[in-house]
Amino acid sequence: MGLASAGKTTIFNALARAKVEVATFATPGGEPHRAVVHVPDARLDRLAALFKPKKVTPAEVRYVDVAGSLQSDGNPGQSAQLTGQLRNADALLLVVRAFASDVVPHPLGQVDPLRDLNILNEDLLLADLTVVEKRLERLEKDLRFASKAGPSEAIRERDVLARIKEGLEAGRPIRDLGLGDADLKLLRSYAFLTAKPLLVLFNTGDSDEGVADLIARAKASLPYAQTEVASLAGRLEMELAELEPAEAEEFKAALGIEELGLNRVIQISYRLLQLISFLTVGPDECRAWTIREGSTAVDAAGAIHTDLARGFIRAEVVDWEPLLAAGGWNEAKRQGIVRSEGKTYVVRDGDVINVLFSV
Ligand SMILES: Nc1nc2c(ncn2[C@@H]2O[C@H](COP(=O)(O)OP(=O)(O)O)[C@@H](O)[C@H]2O)c(=O)[nH]1
Ligand SMILES: [Mg+2]
């Protein structure tokens, strides 16, 4: 999300490596564009080089290009539709214009990234506050007419919402309030926007002058949990993404770009969502699977197939790097570096796993 002409579609295109038409004006009301993006993973690439499988399947992140910001522009109907789209997301990526241009007008006149960031942030806080206030009013009324003590669920919800209201009014997003799992579960159906992890992405011009300072100031203004700030030269990255790989390499070398900003953004997205990858290897497929941080071996088995979770016996586990060094699965087993783990084993990022199960 972001203000009009901040470069949302440009960055989306760069991420998607797709060519959705970039319009100078946002088109509120239109269907949002969606893209499934592969998470760059050097571990998977290197394992695939060793196992030479028929198929290599990386982990994925889905991006949605929505139009416009919340209350700041557009009419109420559009902003309700937009809010609905945002509520469906697991995390929000806020695109903030930091590039100067004589040909692209800024909806507010001058380019001022920190002002825009502040506006967008306030929009998110306000959207949640409106929901909280409405619900609190309703709950207070219900509780007044209920029996003396009232149903404990309602009391509990009222207390959490009151705490959230206080936080939001002080400018604190819900993700920063340290709510426990039980409270978060209670709130899930609201899909609060400030409960979602937030990635602020400054869309810079081709030079990175002043960008480090901008990022530092944005971080200082948003010192909250699950909040990241980064920058990307949107147009440049989109142009690079549209080139043939060999040509892109040439350009990158000429411009002295080592790693695409884009890849960093995808990795940050993944990390913000508190996702990790475990890997499976073999002659048919090498694959990165997505699970939540803290998932167990059974959860991992279930990510592959429910049958594997149901019939789980144990998991053979080895770190990707020693496996690579050993030069193959059987070699790794012979060296005794493949461990046998039970149901409750907490999977780590980069574990290579073979699930043993009975049908
Ligand atoms: N100079 C410059 N122009 C850009 C950059 N990123 C986007 N633009 C231009 O800004 C305009 C609006 O971009 P768009 O991605 O459609 O913005 P959106 O409304 O947020 O989706 C387009 O004309 C883009 O070509 C950039 O990094 N530098
Ligand atoms: Mg757009």
mmCIF file of C-alpha atoms and ligand atoms in Angstrom:
data_model
loop_
_atom_site.group_PDB
_atom_site.id
_atom_site.type_symbol
_atom_site.label_atom_id
_atom_site.label_comp_id
_atom_site.label_asym_id
_atom_site.label_seq_id
_atom_site.Cartn_x
_atom_site.Cartn_y
_atom_site.Cartn_z
ATOM 1 C CA MET A 1 0.000 0.000 0.000
ATOM 2 C CA GLY A 2 1.021 3.641 -0.270
ATOM 3 C CA LEU A 3 0.048 7.016 -1.628
ATOM 4 C CA ALA A 4 -0.701 7.430 -5.331
ATOM 5 C CA SER A 5 2.385 7.411 -7.555
ATOM 6 C CA ALA A 6 4.664 6.223 -4.762
ATOM 7 C CA GLY A 7 5.804 3.385 -7.015
ATOM 8 C CA LYS A 8 3.676 0.507 -5.709
ATOM 9 C CA THR A 9 3.020 -0.997 -9.102
ATOM 10 C CA THR A 10 6.611 -0.415 -10.169
ATOM 11 C CA ILE A 11 7.913 -2.323 -7.147
ATOM 12 C CA PHE A 12 5.233 -4.963 -7.539
ATOM 13 C CA ASN A 13 6.391 -5.474 -11.123
ATOM 14 C CA ALA A 14 9.962 -5.754 -10.006
ATOM 15 C CA LEU A 15 8.932 -8.350 -7.417
ATOM 16 C CA ALA A 16 6.697 -10.227 -9.805
ATOM 17 C CA ARG A 17 9.001 -9.902 -12.784
ATOM 18 C CA ALA A 18 5.659 -9.477 -14.514
ATOM 19 C CA LYS A 19 4.681 -6.617 -16.720
ATOM 20 C CA VAL A 20 1.524 -5.232 -15.279
ATOM 21 C CA GLU A 21 1.039 -1.854 -16.886
ATOM 22 C CA VAL A 22 2.447 0.919 -14.713
ATOM 23 C CA ALA A 23 -0.027 3.768 -14.666
ATOM 24 C CA THR A 24 0.785 7.226 -13.402
ATOM 25 C CA PHE A 25 -2.515 7.208 -11.599
ATOM 26 C CA ALA A 26 -3.678 4.513 -9.260
ATOM 27 C CA THR A 27 -6.872 2.811 -10.329
ATOM 28 C CA PRO A 28 -8.927 2.424 -7.168
ATOM 29 C CA GLY A 29 -11.791 0.017 -7.573
ATOM 30 C CA GLY A 30 -9.858 -2.190 -9.955
ATOM 31 C CA GLU A 31 -9.023 -5.737 -8.960
ATOM 32 C CA PRO A 32 -5.705 -5.895 -7.151
ATOM 33 C CA HIS A 33 -2.846 -7.604 -8.967
ATOM 34 C CA ARG A 34 -1.376 -10.693 -7.364
ATOM 35 C CA ALA A 35 1.984 -12.325 -7.808
ATOM 36 C CA VAL A 36 3.607 -15.446 -6.437
ATOM 37 C CA VAL A 37 7.286 -14.750 -5.885
ATOM 38 C CA HIS A 38 10.025 -17.314 -5.317
ATOM 39 C CA VAL A 39 12.157 -16.738 -2.258
ATOM 40 C CA PRO A 40 15.809 -16.627 -3.346
ATOM 41 C CA ASP A 41 17.635 -19.383 -1.463
ATOM 42 C CA ALA A 42 21.317 -20.090 -2.044
ATOM 43 C CA ARG A 43 21.068 -23.255 0.098
ATOM 44 C CA LEU A 44 18.468 -24.740 -2.205
ATOM 45 C CA ASP A 45 20.489 -23.772 -5.279
ATOM 46 C CA ARG A 46 23.593 -25.482 -3.944
ATOM 47 C CA LEU A 47 21.751 -28.618 -2.865
ATOM 48 C CA ALA A 48 20.102 -28.790 -6.282
ATOM 49 C CA ALA A 49 23.535 -28.575 -7.919
ATOM 50 C CA LEU A 50 24.546 -31.639 -5.893
ATOM 51 C CA PHE A 51 21.385 -33.741 -6.218
ATOM 52 C CA LYS A 52 20.509 -32.691 -9.770
ATOM 53 C CA PRO A 53 16.779 -33.305 -9.256
ATOM 54 C CA LYS A 54 14.185 -33.231 -12.024
ATOM 55 C CA LYS A 55 12.526 -30.326 -10.271
ATOM 56 C CA VAL A 56 13.582 -27.512 -7.941
ATOM 57 C CA THR A 57 10.816 -25.855 -5.918
ATOM 58 C CA PRO A 58 11.612 -22.755 -3.873
ATOM 59 C CA ALA A 59 9.490 -21.271 -1.098
ATOM 60 C CA GLU A 60 6.989 -18.602 -2.079
ATOM 61 C CA VAL A 61 5.668 -15.266 -0.904
ATOM 62 C CA ARG A 62 2.511 -13.793 -2.405
ATOM 63 C CA TYR A 63 2.318 -10.067 -3.063
ATOM 64 C CA VAL A 64 -0.819 -8.093 -3.800
ATOM 65 C CA ASP A 65 -0.708 -4.660 -5.442
ATOM 66 C CA VAL A 66 -3.616 -2.695 -3.985
ATOM 67 C CA ALA A 67 -4.580 0.769 -5.158
ATOM 68 C CA GLY A 68 -4.295 3.879 -3.037
ATOM 69 C CA SER A 69 -4.050 4.518 0.678
ATOM 70 C CA LEU A 70 -6.783 4.548 3.302
ATOM 71 C CA GLN A 71 -8.584 7.728 4.286
ATOM 72 C CA SER A 72 -5.993 10.003 2.706
ATOM 73 C CA ASP A 73 -7.383 9.844 -0.791
ATOM 74 C CA GLY A 74 -10.248 8.240 -2.644
ATOM 75 C CA ASN A 75 -13.848 8.078 -1.475
ATOM 76 C CA PRO A 76 -15.150 6.136 1.556
ATOM 77 C CA GLY A 77 -16.401 3.241 -0.574
ATOM 78 C CA GLN A 78 -13.000 2.752 -2.140
ATOM 79 C CA SER A 79 -11.265 3.040 1.167
ATOM 80 C CA ALA A 80 -13.538 0.360 2.667
ATOM 81 C CA GLN A 81 -12.703 -1.937 -0.223
ATOM 82 C CA LEU A 82 -9.008 -1.231 0.216
ATOM 83 C CA THR A 83 -9.162 -1.825 3.955
ATOM 84 C CA GLY A 84 -10.794 -5.175 3.221
ATOM 85 C CA GLN A 85 -7.957 -6.122 0.892
ATOM 86 C CA LEU A 86 -5.396 -5.115 3.476
ATOM 87 C CA ARG A 87 -7.143 -7.125 6.196
ATOM 88 C CA ASN A 88 -6.625 -10.278 4.142
ATOM 89 C CA ALA A 89 -2.864 -9.854 4.128
ATOM 90 C CA ASP A 90 -0.475 -11.491 6.576
ATOM 91 C CA ALA A 91 1.826 -8.474 6.494
ATOM 92 C CA LEU A 92 1.763 -4.984 5.015
ATOM 93 C CA LEU A 93 4.361 -3.492 2.709
ATOM 94 C CA LEU A 94 4.211 0.260 2.725
ATOM 95 C CA VAL A 95 5.715 1.940 -0.323
ATOM 96 C CA VAL A 96 6.868 5.498 0.345
ATOM 97 C CA ARG A 97 8.025 7.780 -2.424
ATOM 98 C CA ALA A 98 11.562 9.062 -1.944
ATOM 99 C CA PHE A 99 12.433 9.698 -5.580
ATOM 100 C CA ALA A 100 12.388 13.137 -7.135
ATOM 101 C CA SER A 101 10.871 13.600 -10.569
ATOM 102 C CA ASP A 102 9.657 16.498 -12.638
ATOM 103 C CA VAL A 103 7.320 14.323 -14.658
ATOM 104 C CA VAL A 104 5.613 12.339 -11.883
ATOM 105 C CA PRO A 105 3.415 14.632 -9.788
ATOM 106 C CA HIS A 106 3.151 13.988 -6.046
ATOM 107 C CA PRO A 107 -0.469 13.945 -4.812
ATOM 108 C CA LEU A 108 0.496 16.313 -1.966
ATOM 109 C CA GLY A 109 2.725 18.627 -3.970
ATOM 110 C CA GLN A 110 6.246 18.112 -2.680
ATOM 111 C CA VAL A 111 8.165 14.921 -2.131
ATOM 112 C CA ASP A 112 8.514 14.399 1.617
ATOM 113 C CA PRO A 113 8.968 10.736 2.549
ATOM 114 C CA LEU A 114 8.764 11.110 6.325
ATOM 115 C CA ARG A 115 5.557 13.124 6.080
ATOM 116 C CA ASP A 116 4.038 10.459 3.826
ATOM 117 C CA LEU A 117 5.148 7.695 6.156
ATOM 118 C CA ASN A 118 3.500 9.505 9.027
ATOM 119 C CA ILE A 119 0.234 9.910 7.106
ATOM 120 C CA LEU A 120 0.112 6.259 6.134
ATOM 121 C CA ASN A 121 0.969 5.130 9.623
ATOM 122 C CA GLU A 122 -1.777 7.318 11.088
ATOM 123 C CA ASP A 123 -4.216 5.843 8.564
ATOM 124 C CA LEU A 124 -3.475 2.364 9.830
ATOM 125 C CA LEU A 125 -3.788 3.355 13.487
ATOM 126 C CA LEU A 126 -7.040 5.171 12.781
ATOM 127 C CA ALA A 127 -8.566 2.280 10.837
ATOM 128 C CA ASP A 128 -7.996 -0.009 13.837
ATOM 129 C CA LEU A 129 -9.088 2.575 16.378
ATOM 130 C CA THR A 130 -12.417 3.001 14.588
ATOM 131 C CA VAL A 131 -13.088 -0.733 14.790
ATOM 132 C CA VAL A 132 -12.006 -0.931 18.435
ATOM 133 C CA GLU A 133 -14.196 1.972 19.529
ATOM 134 C CA LYS A 134 -17.258 0.601 17.798
ATOM 135 C CA ARG A 135 -16.788 -2.845 19.305
ATOM 136 C CA LEU A 136 -16.073 -1.483 22.774
ATOM 137 C CA GLU A 137 -19.253 0.525 22.739
ATOM 138 C CA ARG A 138 -21.218 -2.574 21.815
ATOM 139 C CA LEU A 139 -19.517 -4.700 24.482
ATOM 140 C CA GLU A 140 -20.076 -2.127 27.225
ATOM 141 C CA LYS A 141 -23.751 -2.069 26.359
ATOM 142 C CA ASP A 142 -24.035 -5.873 26.347
ATOM 143 C CA LEU A 143 -22.195 -6.129 29.646
ATOM 144 C CA ARG A 144 -24.430 -3.581 31.308
ATOM 145 C CA PHE A 145 -27.498 -5.650 30.505
ATOM 146 C CA ALA A 146 -25.896 -8.992 31.237
ATOM 147 C CA SER A 147 -25.888 -10.641 34.661
ATOM 148 C CA LYS A 148 -23.818 -8.937 37.352
ATOM 149 C CA ALA A 149 -20.496 -10.555 36.482
ATOM 150 C CA GLY A 150 -21.270 -10.826 32.779
ATOM 151 C CA PRO A 151 -19.899 -13.540 30.525
ATOM 152 C CA SER A 152 -16.165 -13.823 31.148
ATOM 153 C CA GLU A 153 -15.351 -13.935 27.429
ATOM 154 C CA ALA A 154 -16.926 -10.540 26.918
ATOM 155 C CA ILE A 155 -15.151 -9.066 29.927
ATOM 156 C CA ARG A 156 -11.880 -10.410 28.727
ATOM 157 C CA GLU A 157 -12.426 -9.029 25.226
ATOM 158 C CA ARG A 158 -13.390 -5.655 26.633
ATOM 159 C CA ASP A 159 -10.224 -5.519 28.700
ATOM 160 C CA VAL A 160 -7.988 -6.399 25.772
ATOM 161 C CA LEU A 161 -9.719 -3.897 23.513
ATOM 162 C CA ALA A 162 -9.409 -1.196 26.147
ATOM 163 C CA ARG A 163 -5.690 -1.886 26.329
ATOM 164 C CA ILE A 164 -5.430 -1.743 22.555
ATOM 165 C CA LYS A 165 -7.368 1.508 22.433
ATOM 166 C CA GLU A 166 -4.950 3.078 24.872
ATOM 167 C CA GLY A 167 -2.010 1.865 22.768
ATOM 168 C CA LEU A 168 -3.447 3.063 19.468
ATOM 169 C CA GLU A 169 -4.242 6.475 20.903
ATOM 170 C CA ALA A 170 -0.626 6.764 21.967
ATOM 171 C CA GLY A 171 0.452 5.815 18.431
ATOM 172 C CA ARG A 172 1.464 2.258 19.272
ATOM 173 C CA PRO A 173 0.538 -0.469 16.795
ATOM 174 C CA ILE A 174 -1.097 -3.634 18.142
ATOM 175 C CA ARG A 175 1.895 -5.761 17.080
ATOM 176 C CA ASP A 176 3.976 -3.856 19.638
ATOM 177 C CA LEU A 177 1.715 -4.449 22.637
ATOM 178 C CA GLY A 178 3.147 -7.835 23.543
ATOM 179 C CA LEU A 179 -0.244 -9.561 23.563
ATOM 180 C CA GLY A 180 -0.252 -13.247 24.422
ATOM 181 C CA ASP A 181 -1.454 -16.051 22.166
ATOM 182 C CA ALA A 182 -4.844 -16.280 23.881
ATOM 183 C CA ASP A 183 -5.504 -12.568 23.360
ATOM 184 C CA LEU A 184 -4.317 -12.688 19.772
ATOM 185 C CA LYS A 185 -6.670 -15.576 19.120
ATOM 186 C CA LEU A 186 -9.526 -13.570 20.579
ATOM 187 C CA LEU A 187 -8.704 -10.740 18.163
ATOM 188 C CA ARG A 188 -8.062 -12.785 15.046
ATOM 189 C CA SER A 189 -11.460 -12.204 13.475
ATOM 190 C CA TYR A 190 -10.915 -8.436 13.492
ATOM 191 C CA ALA A 191 -7.800 -8.779 11.302
ATOM 192 C CA PHE A 192 -6.416 -5.552 12.757
ATOM 193 C CA LEU A 193 -4.067 -3.785 10.365
ATOM 194 C CA THR A 194 -1.556 -2.679 12.991
ATOM 195 C CA ALA A 195 -1.372 -6.225 14.327
ATOM 196 C CA LYS A 196 0.304 -7.267 11.079
ATOM 197 C CA PRO A 197 4.056 -7.075 10.571
ATOM 198 C CA LEU A 198 5.003 -3.937 8.643
ATOM 199 C CA LEU A 199 7.713 -3.383 6.059
ATOM 200 C CA VAL A 200 8.329 0.238 5.122
ATOM 201 C CA LEU A 201 10.022 0.476 1.761
ATOM 202 C CA PHE A 202 11.368 3.790 0.513
ATOM 203 C CA ASN A 203 11.246 3.939 -3.244
ATOM 204 C CA THR A 204 14.428 5.835 -3.993
ATOM 205 C CA GLY A 205 15.772 7.334 -7.159
ATOM 206 C CA ASP A 206 18.750 5.757 -8.825
ATOM 207 C CA SER A 207 21.240 7.342 -6.406
ATOM 208 C CA ASP A 208 21.316 6.309 -2.749
ATOM 209 C CA GLU A 209 22.297 9.724 -1.478
ATOM 210 C CA GLY A 210 20.584 10.524 1.815
ATOM 211 C CA VAL A 211 18.879 7.138 1.940
ATOM 212 C CA ALA A 212 20.751 5.822 4.992
ATOM 213 C CA ASP A 213 19.744 8.914 6.950
ATOM 214 C CA LEU A 214 16.139 8.550 5.824
ATOM 215 C CA ILE A 215 16.037 4.931 6.938
ATOM 216 C CA ALA A 216 17.566 5.805 10.306
ATOM 217 C CA ARG A 217 14.983 8.518 10.913
ATOM 218 C CA ALA A 218 12.102 6.281 9.868
ATOM 219 C CA LYS A 219 13.335 3.556 12.210
ATOM 220 C CA ALA A 220 13.528 6.064 15.043
ATOM 221 C CA SER A 221 9.946 7.153 14.374
ATOM 222 C CA LEU A 222 8.677 3.553 14.323
ATOM 223 C CA PRO A 223 10.557 1.790 17.137
ATOM 224 C CA TYR A 224 8.092 -1.091 17.187
ATOM 225 C CA ALA A 225 8.149 -4.873 17.143
ATOM 226 C CA GLN A 226 7.885 -6.615 13.754
ATOM 227 C CA THR A 227 8.612 -3.390 11.904
ATOM 228 C CA GLU A 228 11.322 -3.162 9.254
ATOM 229 C CA VAL A 229 12.513 -0.272 7.140
ATOM 230 C CA ALA A 230 14.402 -0.696 3.870
ATOM 231 C CA SER A 231 14.870 1.011 0.539
ATOM 232 C CA LEU A 232 14.739 0.018 -3.090
ATOM 233 C CA ALA A 233 15.489 1.822 -6.323
ATOM 234 C CA GLY A 234 12.120 0.757 -7.691
ATOM 235 C CA ARG A 235 12.312 1.773 -11.316
ATOM 236 C CA LEU A 236 15.870 0.573 -11.753
ATOM 237 C CA GLU A 237 15.062 -2.795 -10.192
ATOM 238 C CA MET A 238 11.971 -3.159 -12.340
ATOM 239 C CA GLU A 239 14.011 -2.474 -15.452
ATOM 240 C CA LEU A 240 16.629 -4.998 -14.358
ATOM 241 C CA ALA A 241 13.922 -7.560 -13.638
ATOM 242 C CA GLU A 242 12.599 -7.213 -17.157
ATOM 243 C CA LEU A 243 15.937 -7.959 -18.822
ATOM 244 C CA GLU A 244 17.132 -11.375 -19.932
ATOM 245 C CA PRO A 245 19.213 -12.872 -17.095
ATOM 246 C CA ALA A 246 22.540 -12.516 -18.971
ATOM 247 C CA GLU A 247 21.796 -8.940 -19.892
ATOM 248 C CA ALA A 248 20.749 -8.166 -16.322
ATOM 249 C CA GLU A 249 24.067 -9.558 -15.054
ATOM 250 C CA GLU A 250 25.937 -7.270 -17.437
ATOM 251 C CA PHE A 251 24.020 -4.219 -16.245
ATOM 252 C CA LYS A 252 24.471 -5.150 -12.611
ATOM 253 C CA ALA A 253 28.216 -5.465 -13.124
ATOM 254 C CA ALA A 254 28.350 -2.132 -14.932
ATOM 255 C CA LEU A 255 26.377 -0.423 -12.143
ATOM 256 C CA GLY A 256 28.326 -2.153 -9.384
ATOM 257 C CA ILE A 257 25.224 -3.868 -7.972
ATOM 258 C CA GLU A 258 26.159 -7.047 -6.132
ATOM 259 C CA GLU A 259 22.839 -8.206 -4.833
ATOM 260 C CA LEU A 260 19.425 -7.093 -6.046
ATOM 261 C CA GLY A 261 17.576 -4.960 -3.525
ATOM 262 C CA LEU A 262 14.601 -6.972 -4.581
ATOM 263 C CA ASN A 263 15.985 -10.220 -3.225
ATOM 264 C CA ARG A 264 16.617 -8.506 0.072
ATOM 265 C CA VAL A 265 13.024 -7.281 0.156
ATOM 266 C CA ILE A 266 11.689 -10.782 -0.461
ATOM 267 C CA GLN A 267 13.905 -12.178 2.293
ATOM 268 C CA ILE A 268 12.842 -9.446 4.715
ATOM 269 C CA SER A 269 9.179 -10.198 3.901
ATOM 270 C CA TYR A 270 9.721 -13.847 4.700
ATOM 271 C CA ARG A 271 11.506 -13.094 7.957
ATOM 272 C CA LEU A 272 8.893 -10.542 9.044
ATOM 273 C CA LEU A 273 6.226 -13.195 8.637
ATOM 274 C CA GLN A 274 8.230 -15.341 11.060
ATOM 275 C CA LEU A 275 8.570 -18.058 8.481
ATOM 276 C CA ILE A 276 11.487 -20.427 8.058
ATOM 277 C CA SER A 277 12.321 -23.013 5.428
ATOM 278 C CA PHE A 278 13.247 -26.620 5.793
ATOM 279 C CA LEU A 279 14.501 -28.520 2.792
ATOM 280 C CA THR A 280 13.890 -31.883 1.220
ATOM 281 C CA VAL A 281 16.287 -33.428 -1.288
ATOM 282 C CA GLY A 282 16.240 -36.299 -3.731
ATOM 283 C CA PRO A 283 16.528 -37.254 -7.391
ATOM 284 C CA ASP A 284 12.963 -36.152 -8.155
ATOM 285 C CA GLU A 285 12.767 -32.867 -6.334
ATOM 286 C CA CYS A 286 14.740 -30.499 -4.145
ATOM 287 C CA ARG A 287 12.377 -28.225 -2.334
ATOM 288 C CA ALA A 288 12.151 -25.480 0.266
ATOM 289 C CA TRP A 289 9.065 -25.806 2.477
ATOM 290 C CA THR A 290 7.568 -23.004 4.490
ATOM 291 C CA ILE A 291 6.680 -23.359 8.153
ATOM 292 C CA ARG A 292 6.280 -20.978 11.079
ATOM 293 C CA GLU A 293 9.235 -20.432 13.353
ATOM 294 C CA GLY A 294 8.905 -22.815 16.292
ATOM 295 C CA SER A 295 7.173 -25.579 14.298
ATOM 296 C CA THR A 296 7.868 -29.191 15.212
ATOM 297 C CA ALA A 297 8.949 -32.144 13.084
ATOM 298 C CA VAL A 298 5.299 -33.246 12.884
ATOM 299 C CA ASP A 299 4.258 -29.780 11.654
ATOM 300 C CA ALA A 300 6.974 -30.026 9.023
ATOM 301 C CA ALA A 301 5.726 -33.466 7.975
ATOM 302 C CA GLY A 302 2.206 -32.033 7.766
ATOM 303 C CA ALA A 303 3.408 -29.228 5.502
ATOM 304 C CA ILE A 304 4.492 -31.885 3.010
ATOM 305 C CA HIS A 305 1.369 -34.033 3.323
ATOM 306 C CA THR A 306 -1.226 -34.727 6.014
ATOM 307 C CA ASP A 307 -0.484 -38.476 5.664
ATOM 308 C CA LEU A 308 3.096 -37.836 6.719
ATOM 309 C CA ALA A 309 1.939 -36.079 9.885
ATOM 310 C CA ARG A 310 -0.646 -38.758 10.656
ATOM 311 C CA GLY A 311 1.739 -41.687 10.186
ATOM 312 C CA PHE A 312 4.821 -39.894 11.504
ATOM 313 C CA ILE A 313 7.438 -42.253 12.942
ATOM 314 C CA ARG A 314 10.543 -40.063 13.069
ATOM 315 C CA ALA A 315 12.472 -37.547 11.025
ATOM 316 C CA GLU A 316 15.988 -37.875 9.712
ATOM 317 C CA VAL A 317 17.562 -34.442 9.997
ATOM 318 C CA VAL A 318 20.845 -32.925 8.866
ATOM 319 C CA ASP A 319 22.022 -29.327 8.422
ATOM 320 C CA TRP A 320 22.206 -28.339 4.787
ATOM 321 C CA GLU A 321 25.872 -27.351 4.893
ATOM 322 C CA PRO A 322 27.372 -30.556 6.330
ATOM 323 C CA LEU A 323 25.137 -32.498 3.941
ATOM 324 C CA LEU A 324 26.609 -30.563 1.057
ATOM 325 C CA ALA A 325 30.116 -31.168 2.378
ATOM 326 C CA ALA A 326 29.411 -34.889 2.744
ATOM 327 C CA GLY A 327 28.425 -34.989 -0.914
ATOM 328 C CA GLY A 328 25.181 -36.974 -0.638
ATOM 329 C CA TRP A 329 22.530 -38.430 1.660
ATOM 330 C CA ASN A 330 24.083 -41.900 2.014
ATOM 331 C CA GLU A 331 27.539 -40.413 2.591
ATOM 332 C CA ALA A 332 26.072 -38.171 5.294
ATOM 333 C CA LYS A 333 24.446 -41.190 6.939
ATOM 334 C CA ARG A 334 27.705 -43.108 6.798
ATOM 335 C CA GLN A 335 29.456 -40.192 8.492
ATOM 336 C CA GLY A 336 26.839 -40.289 11.237
ATOM 337 C CA ILE A 337 25.755 -36.646 10.817
ATOM 338 C CA VAL A 338 22.123 -37.476 10.045
ATOM 339 C CA ARG A 339 20.221 -37.286 13.320
ATOM 340 C CA SER A 340 17.057 -39.088 14.231
ATOM 341 C CA GLU A 341 14.456 -36.730 15.694
ATOM 342 C CA GLY A 342 11.034 -37.339 17.225
ATOM 343 C CA LYS A 343 7.681 -35.583 16.985
ATOM 344 C CA THR A 344 8.503 -32.697 19.286
ATOM 345 C CA TYR A 345 11.791 -31.701 17.639
ATOM 346 C CA VAL A 346 11.712 -27.976 16.836
ATOM 347 C CA VAL A 347 12.745 -27.544 13.213
ATOM 348 C CA ARG A 348 15.479 -25.018 12.386
ATOM 349 C CA ASP A 349 15.837 -22.878 9.306
ATOM 350 C CA GLY A 350 17.955 -24.803 6.797
ATOM 351 C CA ASP A 351 17.336 -28.295 8.199
ATOM 352 C CA VAL A 352 17.240 -30.965 5.524
ATOM 353 C CA ILE A 353 14.567 -33.450 6.533
ATOM 354 C CA ASN A 354 13.489 -36.925 5.502
ATOM 355 C CA VAL A 355 10.256 -38.006 7.178
ATOM 356 C CA LEU A 356 9.786 -41.691 7.968
ATOM 357 C CA PHE A 357 6.134 -42.616 8.271
ATOM 358 C CA SER A 358 3.732 -45.546 8.078
ATOM 359 C CA VAL A 359 0.547 -45.532 6.053
HETATM 360 N N1 LIG B 1 12.092 8.692 -11.510
HETATM 361 C C1 LIG B 1 11.490 7.650 -10.967
HETATM 362 N N2 LIG B 1 10.214 7.396 -11.304
HETATM 363 C C2 LIG B 1 9.602 6.326 -10.732
HETATM 364 C C3 LIG B 1 10.271 5.498 -9.788
HETATM 365 N N3 LIG B 1 9.394 4.544 -9.388
HETATM 366 C C4 LIG B 1 8.240 4.787 -10.050
HETATM 367 N N4 LIG B 1 8.356 5.860 -10.856
HETATM 368 C C5 LIG B 1 7.336 6.425 -11.735
HETATM 369 O O1 LIG B 1 6.293 6.966 -10.928
HETATM 370 C C6 LIG B 1 5.026 6.752 -11.580
HETATM 371 C C7 LIG B 1 4.077 6.078 -10.636
HETATM 372 O O2 LIG B 1 4.534 4.768 -10.387
HETATM 373 P P1 LIG B 1 3.528 3.582 -10.035
HETATM 374 O O3 LIG B 1 4.366 2.379 -9.776
HETATM 375 O O4 LIG B 1 2.461 3.476 -11.045
HETATM 376 O O5 LIG B 1 2.928 4.153 -8.661
HETATM 377 P P2 LIG B 1 1.659 3.638 -7.818
HETATM 378 O O6 LIG B 1 0.568 4.610 -8.060
HETATM 379 O O7 LIG B 1 2.120 3.718 -6.387
HETATM 380 O O8 LIG B 1 1.346 2.243 -8.229
HETATM 381 C C8 LIG B 1 5.309 5.969 -12.855
HETATM 382 O O9 LIG B 1 5.355 6.857 -13.928
HETATM 383 C C9 LIG B 1 6.680 5.369 -12.593
HETATM 384 O O10 LIG B 1 7.405 5.169 -13.779
HETATM 385 C C10 LIG B 1 11.649 5.775 -9.470
HETATM 386 O O11 LIG B 1 12.303 5.083 -8.681
HETATM 387 N N5 LIG B 1 12.195 6.872 -10.087
HETATM 388 MG MG MG B 2 -0.405 1.336 -9.006
#
